[in-house]
Short mmCIF file of C-alpha atoms in Angstrom, two decimals:
data_model
loop_
_atom_site.label_atom_id
_atom_site.label_comp_id
_atom_site.label_asym_id
_atom_site.label_seq_id
_atom_site.Cartn_x
_atom_site.Cartn_y
_atom_site.Cartn_z
CA MET A 1161 0.00 0.00 0.00
CA ARG A 1162 1.25 3.46 -0.87
CA PRO A 1163 1.52 6.22 1.73
CA THR A 1164 -0.72 9.26 1.26
CA ILE A 1165 0.44 12.83 1.74
CA THR A 1166 -1.59 16.04 1.76
CA ALA A 1167 -0.84 19.17 -0.29
CA PHE A 1168 -2.48 22.47 -1.21
CA GLU A 1169 -5.25 22.24 -3.81
CA ILE A 1170 -4.06 25.67 -5.01
CA SER A 1171 -0.59 26.40 -3.75
CA PRO A 1172 -0.05 30.03 -2.68
CA ASP A 1173 3.43 29.92 -4.25
CA ARG A 1174 1.88 29.22 -7.69
CA GLY A 1175 3.82 26.01 -8.20
CA GLN A 1176 7.32 27.24 -7.30
CA GLY A 1177 7.82 24.21 -5.04
CA LEU A 1178 8.06 26.28 -1.86
CA ALA A 1179 5.14 24.58 -0.10
CA ARG A 1180 6.33 22.06 2.46
CA ASP A 1181 4.85 19.03 0.70
CA MET A 1182 7.79 19.50 -1.72
CA ARG A 1183 10.18 18.18 0.96
CA VAL A 1184 8.17 15.03 1.47
CA ARG A 1185 7.66 14.46 -2.27
CA TRP A 1186 11.40 14.89 -2.84
CA ALA A 1187 12.29 12.47 -0.02
CA LEU A 1188 9.84 9.87 -1.36
CA GLU A 1189 11.26 10.26 -4.87
CA GLU A 1190 14.86 9.91 -3.59
CA VAL A 1191 14.06 6.55 -2.01
CA GLY A 1192 11.81 5.38 -4.86
CA GLN A 1193 8.63 5.13 -2.81
CA PRO A 1194 5.44 5.81 -4.84
CA TYR A 1195 2.78 7.81 -2.99
CA GLU A 1196 -0.74 9.18 -3.24
CA VAL A 1197 -1.67 12.83 -2.77
CA ARG A 1198 -4.86 14.20 -1.22
CA LEU A 1199 -5.42 17.86 -2.08
CA LEU A 1200 -6.89 20.26 0.46
CA SER A 1201 -8.44 23.71 0.21
CA PHE A 1202 -7.67 26.25 2.93
CA ALA A 1203 -11.14 25.53 4.34
CA ASP A 1204 -10.45 21.76 4.40
CA MET A 1205 -7.23 22.38 6.34
CA LYS A 1206 -9.15 23.94 9.24
CA GLU A 1207 -11.77 21.15 9.42
CA PRO A 1208 -11.74 18.75 12.40
CA ALA A 1209 -11.00 15.82 10.05
CA HIS A 1210 -7.71 17.42 9.02
CA ARG A 1211 -6.95 18.81 12.49
CA ALA A 1212 -7.07 15.22 13.73
CA LEU A 1213 -4.14 14.52 11.39
CA HIS A 1214 -2.39 17.87 11.80
CA PRO A 1215 -3.12 19.76 15.04
CA PHE A 1216 -1.91 23.04 13.51
CA GLY A 1217 -4.13 22.69 10.43
CA GLN A 1218 -1.33 22.76 7.88
CA ILE A 1219 0.12 20.60 5.12
CA PRO A 1220 1.81 18.18 4.60
CA THR A 1221 0.65 15.14 6.49
CA PHE A 1222 1.77 11.56 5.89
CA GLU A 1223 -0.40 8.48 6.33
CA ASP A 1224 0.96 4.98 5.98
CA GLY A 1225 -1.36 2.24 7.20
CA ASP A 1226 -2.13 3.04 10.84
CA LEU A 1227 0.59 5.66 11.15
CA ALA A 1228 -0.21 9.36 10.71
CA LEU A 1229 2.52 11.99 10.94
CA PHE A 1230 2.75 15.75 10.48
CA GLU A 1231 5.69 18.21 10.25
CA SER A 1232 7.69 18.01 7.04
CA GLY A 1233 10.96 17.52 8.97
CA ALA A 1234 9.60 14.60 10.96
CA ILE A 1235 8.10 12.97 7.86
CA THR A 1236 11.38 13.37 5.99
CA LEU A 1237 13.27 11.77 8.88
CA HIS A 1238 10.73 8.94 9.06
CA ILE A 1239 11.18 8.21 5.35
CA ALA A 1240 14.98 8.47 5.69
CA GLU A 1241 14.99 5.98 8.59
CA ARG A 1242 12.89 3.40 6.76
CA HIS A 1243 14.65 3.45 3.38
CA THR A 1244 18.23 3.69 2.21
CA GLY A 1245 19.59 6.74 0.42
CA LEU A 1246 18.87 9.69 2.70
CA LEU A 1247 21.06 8.98 5.76
CA PRO A 1248 24.63 7.67 6.04
CA THR A 1249 24.97 4.14 7.42
CA ASP A 1250 27.88 5.06 9.74
CA ALA A 1251 26.33 5.95 13.12
CA GLN A 1252 28.32 9.15 13.67
CA ALA A 1253 27.80 10.44 10.14
CA ARG A 1254 24.10 9.62 10.52
CA ALA A 1255 23.88 11.68 13.74
CA ARG A 1256 25.60 14.60 12.02
CA ALA A 1257 23.28 14.34 9.01
CA ILE A 1258 20.26 14.51 11.33
CA GLY A 1259 21.97 17.51 12.93
CA TRP A 1260 21.81 19.29 9.58
CA MET A 1261 18.08 18.57 9.39
CA PHE A 1262 17.56 20.44 12.66
CA ALA A 1263 19.97 23.20 11.59
CA ALA A 1264 17.98 23.71 8.38
CA LEU A 1265 14.64 23.98 10.20
CA ASN A 1266 15.58 25.60 13.50
CA THR A 1267 18.58 27.84 12.71
CA VAL A 1268 18.35 28.71 9.00
CA GLU A 1269 14.63 28.63 8.27
CA PRO A 1270 13.33 31.01 10.99
CA PRO A 1271 15.16 34.15 9.78
CA VAL A 1272 14.48 33.17 6.15
CA VAL A 1273 10.74 32.84 6.79
CA GLU A 1274 10.65 36.09 8.79
CA LEU A 1275 12.22 37.91 5.87
CA SER A 1276 9.71 36.51 3.38
CA LEU A 1277 6.77 37.17 5.72
CA ALA A 1278 7.81 40.81 6.14
CA THR A 1279 8.34 41.15 2.38
CA ILE A 1280 4.81 39.90 1.74
CA LEU A 1281 2.87 41.32 4.70
CA GLU A 1282 4.67 44.54 5.63
CA ARG A 1283 5.74 46.00 2.32
CA ASP A 1284 3.35 48.96 2.69
CA LYS A 1285 4.07 49.60 6.35
CA PRO A 1286 5.95 52.77 7.34
CA TRP A 1287 8.62 50.70 9.11
CA PHE A 1288 9.37 48.40 6.18
CA ALA A 1289 12.44 50.30 4.97
CA GLU A 1290 13.99 50.35 8.44
CA ARG A 1291 13.25 46.74 9.40
CA GLN A 1292 14.12 45.06 6.11
CA PRO A 1293 17.92 45.55 6.38
CA VAL A 1294 17.81 44.13 9.92
CA LEU A 1295 15.99 41.02 8.70
CA GLU A 1296 18.37 40.70 5.77
CA ALA A 1297 21.37 40.94 8.11
CA ARG A 1298 19.97 38.08 10.22
CA VAL A 1299 19.71 35.95 7.07
CA ARG A 1300 23.21 36.92 5.90
CA THR A 1301 24.66 35.86 9.24
CA VAL A 1302 23.41 32.30 8.82
CA LEU A 1303 24.22 32.19 5.09
CA GLU A 1304 27.80 33.25 5.68
CA ALA A 1305 28.29 30.63 8.39
CA LEU A 1306 26.71 27.95 6.22
CA SER A 1307 28.77 28.91 3.17
CA ASN A 1308 31.96 28.79 5.24
CA ARG A 1309 31.12 25.35 6.56
CA LEU A 1310 30.13 23.96 3.17
CA GLY A 1311 33.37 25.26 1.63
CA ALA A 1312 34.30 23.35 -1.51
CA ALA A 1313 32.16 20.31 -0.63
CA ASP A 1314 29.19 19.25 -2.70
CA TRP A 1315 27.03 18.36 0.32
CA LEU A 1316 27.00 19.08 4.03
CA GLU A 1317 27.89 15.60 5.28
CA GLY A 1318 29.69 13.54 2.63
CA GLU A 1319 27.02 12.16 0.28
CA PHE A 1320 23.69 13.89 -0.32
CA CYS A 1321 21.47 13.33 2.74
CA ALA A 1322 18.17 14.36 4.30
CA GLY A 1323 19.96 17.38 5.84
CA ASP A 1324 20.81 18.66 2.35
CA LEU A 1325 17.27 17.99 1.19
CA LEU A 1326 15.78 20.19 3.91
CA MET A 1327 18.51 22.83 3.64
CA VAL A 1328 18.04 23.23 -0.12
CA THR A 1329 14.26 23.66 0.30
CA VAL A 1330 14.89 26.34 2.96
CA LEU A 1331 17.46 28.22 0.85
CA ARG A 1332 15.17 28.19 -2.19
CA ARG A 1333 12.81 30.48 -0.25
CA LEU A 1334 15.45 33.21 -0.68
CA TYR A 1335 15.30 33.46 -4.48
CA ARG A 1336 13.05 36.51 -4.47
CA SER A 1337 15.24 38.29 -1.92
CA GLY A 1338 18.38 38.12 -4.08
CA LEU A 1339 20.41 37.24 -0.97
CA LEU A 1340 21.39 33.72 -2.03
CA GLN A 1341 23.17 34.99 -5.11
CA ALA A 1342 25.73 36.78 -2.89
CA TYR A 1343 26.95 33.33 -1.70
CA PRO A 1344 28.06 31.53 -4.86
CA LYS A 1345 28.87 28.29 -3.00
CA LEU A 1346 25.35 28.17 -1.60
CA ALA A 1347 23.75 29.11 -4.92
CA ALA A 1348 25.67 26.25 -6.57
CA TYR A 1349 24.67 23.93 -3.72
CA VAL A 1350 21.00 24.72 -4.26
CA GLY A 1351 21.53 24.18 -7.99
CA ARG A 1352 22.99 20.71 -7.31
CA GLY A 1353 19.94 19.85 -5.25
CA GLU A 1354 17.53 21.08 -7.91
CA ALA A 1355 19.41 19.11 -10.58
CA ARG A 1356 18.77 15.76 -8.88
CA PRO A 1357 16.30 13.60 -10.83
CA ALA A 1358 14.26 12.97 -7.67
CA TYR A 1359 13.94 16.73 -7.11
CA GLN A 1360 12.87 17.21 -10.71
CA ARG A 1361 10.16 14.57 -10.44
CA ALA A 1362 8.87 16.03 -7.17
CA PHE A 1363 8.89 19.55 -8.58
CA ALA A 1364 7.03 18.50 -11.73
CA ALA A 1365 4.39 16.68 -9.68
CA GLN A 1366 3.55 19.69 -7.52
CA LEU A 1367 3.68 22.07 -10.50
CA ALA A 1368 1.23 19.86 -12.41
CA ILE A 1369 -1.30 20.30 -9.61
CA PHE A 1370 -0.98 24.06 -9.72
CA GLU A 1371 -1.26 24.14 -13.53
CA ARG A 1372 -4.39 21.99 -13.33
CA SER A 1373 -5.94 24.34 -10.74
CA LYS A 1374 -5.33 27.30 -13.08
CA ARG A 1375 -7.10 25.55 -15.96
CA ARG A 1376 -10.12 24.98 -13.74
CA ASP A 1377 -10.47 28.71 -13.04
CA MET B 862 33.98 8.80 29.46
CA ARG B 863 31.43 11.55 29.98
CA PRO B 864 30.15 13.65 27.10
CA THR B 865 30.96 17.37 27.20
CA ILE B 866 28.47 20.11 26.36
CA THR B 867 29.05 23.84 25.94
CA ALA B 868 27.07 26.60 27.65
CA PHE B 869 27.23 30.36 28.18
CA GLU B 870 29.80 31.53 30.72
CA ILE B 871 27.31 34.30 31.57
CA SER B 872 23.87 33.42 30.31
CA PRO B 873 21.95 36.40 28.87
CA ASP B 874 18.77 35.10 30.53
CA ARG B 875 20.37 35.44 33.97
CA GLY B 876 19.88 31.79 34.88
CA GLN B 877 16.20 31.42 33.93
CA GLY B 878 16.99 28.22 32.03
CA LEU B 879 16.02 29.68 28.65
CA ALA B 880 19.42 29.11 27.01
CA ARG B 881 19.41 26.06 24.78
CA ASP B 882 21.93 24.07 26.82
CA MET B 883 18.99 23.59 29.22
CA ARG B 884 17.39 21.15 26.76
CA VAL B 885 20.51 19.02 26.56
CA ARG B 886 21.11 19.11 30.32
CA TRP B 887 17.50 18.06 30.92
CA ALA B 888 17.73 15.20 28.40
CA LEU B 889 20.97 13.96 29.96
CA GLU B 890 19.43 14.12 33.44
CA GLU B 891 16.32 12.22 32.29
CA VAL B 892 18.44 9.32 31.06
CA GLY B 893 20.89 9.48 33.97
CA GLN B 894 23.96 10.31 31.88
CA PRO B 895 26.56 12.42 33.75
CA TYR B 896 28.23 15.11 31.65
CA GLU B 897 30.91 17.78 31.67
CA VAL B 898 30.31 21.43 30.78
CA ARG B 899 32.71 23.78 29.02
CA LEU B 900 31.74 27.43 29.46
CA LEU B 901 32.18 29.94 26.65
CA SER B 902 32.21 33.71 26.49
CA PHE B 903 30.55 35.43 23.53
CA ALA B 904 34.05 36.00 22.14
CA ASP B 905 34.93 32.29 22.50
CA MET B 906 31.78 31.37 20.56
CA LYS B 907 32.97 33.23 17.48
CA GLU B 908 36.49 31.73 17.52
CA PRO B 909 37.51 29.21 14.85
CA ALA B 910 37.94 26.50 17.52
CA HIS B 911 34.26 26.75 18.43
CA ARG B 912 33.10 27.34 14.83
CA ALA B 913 34.66 23.98 14.00
CA LEU B 914 32.22 22.42 16.47
CA HIS B 915 29.28 24.73 15.74
CA PRO B 916 29.27 26.39 12.31
CA PHE B 917 26.81 29.05 13.50
CA GLY B 918 28.91 29.98 16.56
CA GLN B 919 26.26 29.18 19.14
CA ILE B 920 25.71 26.93 22.13
CA PRO B 921 25.13 24.10 22.95
CA THR B 922 27.46 21.59 21.37
CA PHE B 923 27.85 17.95 22.39
CA GLU B 924 31.10 15.98 22.23
CA ASP B 925 31.24 12.29 23.01
CA GLY B 926 34.48 10.60 22.02
CA ASP B 927 34.95 11.25 18.30
CA LEU B 928 31.43 12.50 17.78
CA ALA B 929 30.67 16.23 17.80
CA LEU B 930 27.12 17.50 17.34
CA PHE B 931 25.40 20.88 17.39
CA GLU B 932 21.71 21.97 17.42
CA SER B 933 19.88 21.32 20.69
CA GLY B 934 17.12 19.37 18.89
CA ALA B 935 19.58 17.04 17.20
CA ILE B 936 21.54 16.50 20.41
CA THR B 937 18.33 15.74 22.31
CA LEU B 938 17.31 13.22 19.65
CA HIS B 939 20.78 11.64 19.71
CA ILE B 940 20.56 11.19 23.50
CA ALA B 941 17.00 9.86 23.21
CA GLU B 942 18.05 7.29 20.61
CA ARG B 943 20.96 5.98 22.66
CA HIS B 944 19.26 5.68 26.05
CA THR B 945 15.85 4.59 27.26
CA GLY B 946 13.35 7.01 28.75
CA LEU B 947 12.87 9.74 26.14
CA LEU B 948 11.23 7.89 23.24
CA PRO B 949 8.48 5.25 23.19
CA THR B 950 9.62 1.75 22.20
CA ASP B 951 6.63 1.18 19.87
CA ALA B 952 7.76 2.24 16.37
CA GLN B 953 4.67 4.29 15.52
CA ALA B 954 4.57 6.07 18.88
CA ARG B 955 8.29 6.75 18.49
CA ALA B 956 7.73 8.38 15.07
CA ARG B 957 4.94 10.53 16.51
CA ALA B 958 7.12 11.54 19.48
CA ILE B 959 9.86 12.66 17.08
CA GLY B 960 7.12 14.53 15.20
CA TRP B 961 6.48 16.58 18.35
CA MET B 962 10.19 17.43 18.53
CA PHE B 963 10.00 18.98 15.07
CA ALA B 964 6.66 20.64 15.89
CA ALA B 965 8.20 22.26 18.97
CA LEU B 966 11.19 23.64 17.07
CA ASN B 967 9.76 24.39 13.63
CA THR B 968 6.09 25.31 14.24
CA VAL B 969 5.87 26.60 17.83
CA GLU B 970 9.31 28.09 18.48
CA PRO B 971 9.60 30.49 15.49
CA PRO B 972 6.62 32.74 16.40
CA VAL B 973 7.56 32.51 20.09
CA VAL B 974 11.13 33.64 19.41
CA GLU B 975 9.98 36.41 17.06
CA LEU B 976 7.73 37.76 19.80
CA SER B 977 10.54 37.77 22.37
CA LEU B 978 13.03 39.28 19.91
CA ALA B 979 10.62 42.13 19.14
CA THR B 980 9.92 42.65 22.83
CA ILE B 981 13.64 42.98 23.53
CA LEU B 982 14.91 44.72 20.39
CA GLU B 983 11.99 46.83 19.16
CA ARG B 984 10.35 48.10 22.32
CA ASP B 985 11.37 51.70 21.59
CA LYS B 986 10.53 51.60 17.89
CA PRO B 987 7.57 53.63 16.64
CA TRP B 988 5.99 50.49 15.13
CA PHE B 989 6.16 48.41 18.32
CA ALA B 990 2.55 49.05 19.37
CA GLU B 991 1.20 48.10 15.96
CA ARG B 992 3.33 45.00 15.37
CA GLN B 993 3.14 43.48 18.85
CA PRO B 994 -0.53 42.38 18.62
CA VAL B 995 0.21 40.74 15.25
CA LEU B 996 3.10 38.77 16.76
CA GLU B 997 0.97 37.83 19.75
CA ALA B 998 -1.80 36.62 17.47
CA ARG B 999 0.66 34.34 15.65
CA VAL B 1000 1.68 32.86 19.00
CA ARG B 1001 -1.95 32.45 20.14
CA THR B 1002 -2.78 30.54 16.97
CA VAL B 1003 -0.20 27.85 17.74
CA LEU B 1004 -0.98 27.82 21.47
CA GLU B 1005 -4.68 27.30 20.84
CA ALA B 1006 -4.02 24.43 18.45
CA LEU B 1007 -1.54 22.85 20.85
CA SER B 1008 -3.88 23.22 23.83
CA ASN B 1009 -6.73 21.61 21.86
CA ARG B 1010 -4.53 18.68 20.90
CA LEU B 1011 -3.16 18.18 24.40
CA GLY B 1012 -6.67 18.23 25.86
CA ALA B 1013 -6.82 16.46 29.21
CA ALA B 1014 -3.64 14.46 28.62
CA ASP B 1015 -0.53 14.91 30.72
CA TRP B 1016 1.88 14.63 27.78
CA LEU B 1017 1.69 14.89 23.99
CA GLU B 1018 2.29 11.23 23.16
CA GLY B 1019 1.42 8.93 26.06
CA GLU B 1020 4.35 9.00 28.47
CA PHE B 1021 6.72 11.97 28.81
CA CYS B 1022 9.02 12.02 25.78
CA ALA B 1023 11.67 14.12 24.04
CA GLY B 1024 8.86 15.98 22.23
CA ASP B 1025 7.50 17.17 25.57
CA LEU B 1026 10.98 18.10 26.72
CA LEU B 1027 11.53 20.42 23.75
CA MET B 1028 7.95 21.76 23.79
CA VAL B 1029 8.17 22.71 27.47
CA THR B 1030 11.44 24.58 26.92
CA VAL B 1031 9.86 26.47 24.01
CA LEU B 1032 6.70 27.39 25.96
CA ARG B 1033 8.74 28.61 28.94
CA ARG B 1034 10.02 31.41 26.71
CA LEU B 1035 6.50 32.89 26.90
CA TYR B 1036 6.45 33.58 30.65
CA ARG B 1037 7.28 37.26 30.27
CA SER B 1038 4.64 37.73 27.58
CA GLY B 1039 1.78 36.55 29.81
CA LEU B 1040 0.34 34.59 26.87
CA LEU B 1041 0.83 31.12 28.31
CA GLN B 1042 -1.38 31.89 31.28
CA ALA B 1043 -4.38 32.25 28.94
CA TYR B 1044 -4.11 28.51 28.16
CA PRO B 1045 -4.47 26.75 31.52
CA LYS B 1046 -3.86 23.30 30.03
CA LEU B 1047 -0.56 24.45 28.58
CA ALA B 1048 0.46 26.30 31.74
CA ALA B 1049 -0.20 23.11 33.74
CA TYR B 1050 1.71 21.09 31.13
CA VAL B 1051 4.76 23.33 31.50
CA GLY B 1052 4.39 23.03 35.28
CA ARG B 1053 4.45 19.23 34.99
CA GLY B 1054 7.65 19.43 32.98
CA GLU B 1055 9.30 21.79 35.44
CA ALA B 1056 8.32 19.54 38.35
CA ARG B 1057 10.27 16.57 37.01
CA PRO B 1058 13.35 15.81 39.13
CA ALA B 1059 15.54 15.71 36.01
CA TYR B 1060 14.34 19.18 35.03
CA GLN B 1061 15.05 20.45 38.55
CA ARG B 1062 18.60 19.10 38.49
CA ALA B 1063 19.27 20.59 35.05
CA PHE B 1064 17.81 23.94 36.07
CA ALA B 1065 19.85 24.07 39.28
CA ALA B 1066 23.06 23.24 37.38
CA GLN B 1067 22.66 26.09 34.88
CA LEU B 1068 21.53 28.52 37.59
CA ALA B 1069 24.61 27.70 39.68
CA ILE B 1070 26.82 28.80 36.78
CA PHE B 1071 25.02 32.11 36.50
CA GLU B 1072 25.16 32.71 40.26
CA ARG B 1073 28.90 31.99 40.23
CA SER B 1074 29.43 34.45 37.38
CA LYS B 1075 27.65 37.15 39.41
CA ARG B 1076 29.91 36.59 42.41
CA ARG B 1077 32.97 37.03 40.20
CA ASP B 1078 31.83 40.50 39.12
#
């Protein structure tokens, strides 16, 4: 039986692959696990039926037989633990790879999301011009540290791993800001992630849903 | 040999247990693993020697023999995987417990940290009065969802687990805001966490360091 994930019926990012189901799709494609997708409207996401799966009323969720999970990071780790290809087999390298998963979501993503939220929600506010450089500086601080650590390596921990998968999806949220381009090593790193066949398949699958929703309009 | 963690020489929270070494101390106390602590000044944290352990120049780190880890969530998970007491043994319950770890750090913590950052850094800004209710509303949204899910249960996934450990440390950051008190189930939940003997030992250990730093002044 195939696992089922949930995704936006009409993604607010218009198919750019920034919604968090992209992480789970990519992980499933990397390990060669076929899956089903159940699409949800914003109204569906707030219904008790979905809240039972995801207490915070968001996407994605992951259902596999009796098991239901939420949080894209947790689902990615679950997939990585049950298949080969997303975590090193050496115990220490595996622990470090999981460390990069937490770094992506708890150190890098928060300032990146704050910057995009402000760009979207506060553009017309009188304080926008004064706050924006502060938010950008917070992002640059983590990008510089990450770029220094990555150095000349292709991936954060030897071979491509679930930590890279999450990190690439977080860094992609910076495209509109122009900040990523100032760190050529990181821009190339994101490019390597996007070039992976599994990424391409996941991206095409989520884009197809958005394209279909446009045609229905 | 005991693992070694790093912590602030003088914690900016003045010993309230809000620094992220508290999570690792608590986890180590829950599983009965003695540990060493290496204290760092803010200058030490930016030195190459520490950057080699923690690319983002923060605390805590965790060293155990040849293994070096950073990110409090990853260290907590590593401890939970190698000892009993912080993760359920049933595979599905274990996956859900890890899900709560990610929920604590990636869904609940970001709006909580943004609110505290604004309270500290933007109190004198002309926009403070207009932005603060928006930030508080973001926090209330996650608190309400979390309170509804917790319901009458003591812990998020059956017995106390690493997900509760992280969630309690995140929610404690809200004390100054007064927001937690509006959700009696969550306030009681945090109280249950703080009442655990392992929490008490961890809290006392970090407070002792702050008290010692005051006496040296």
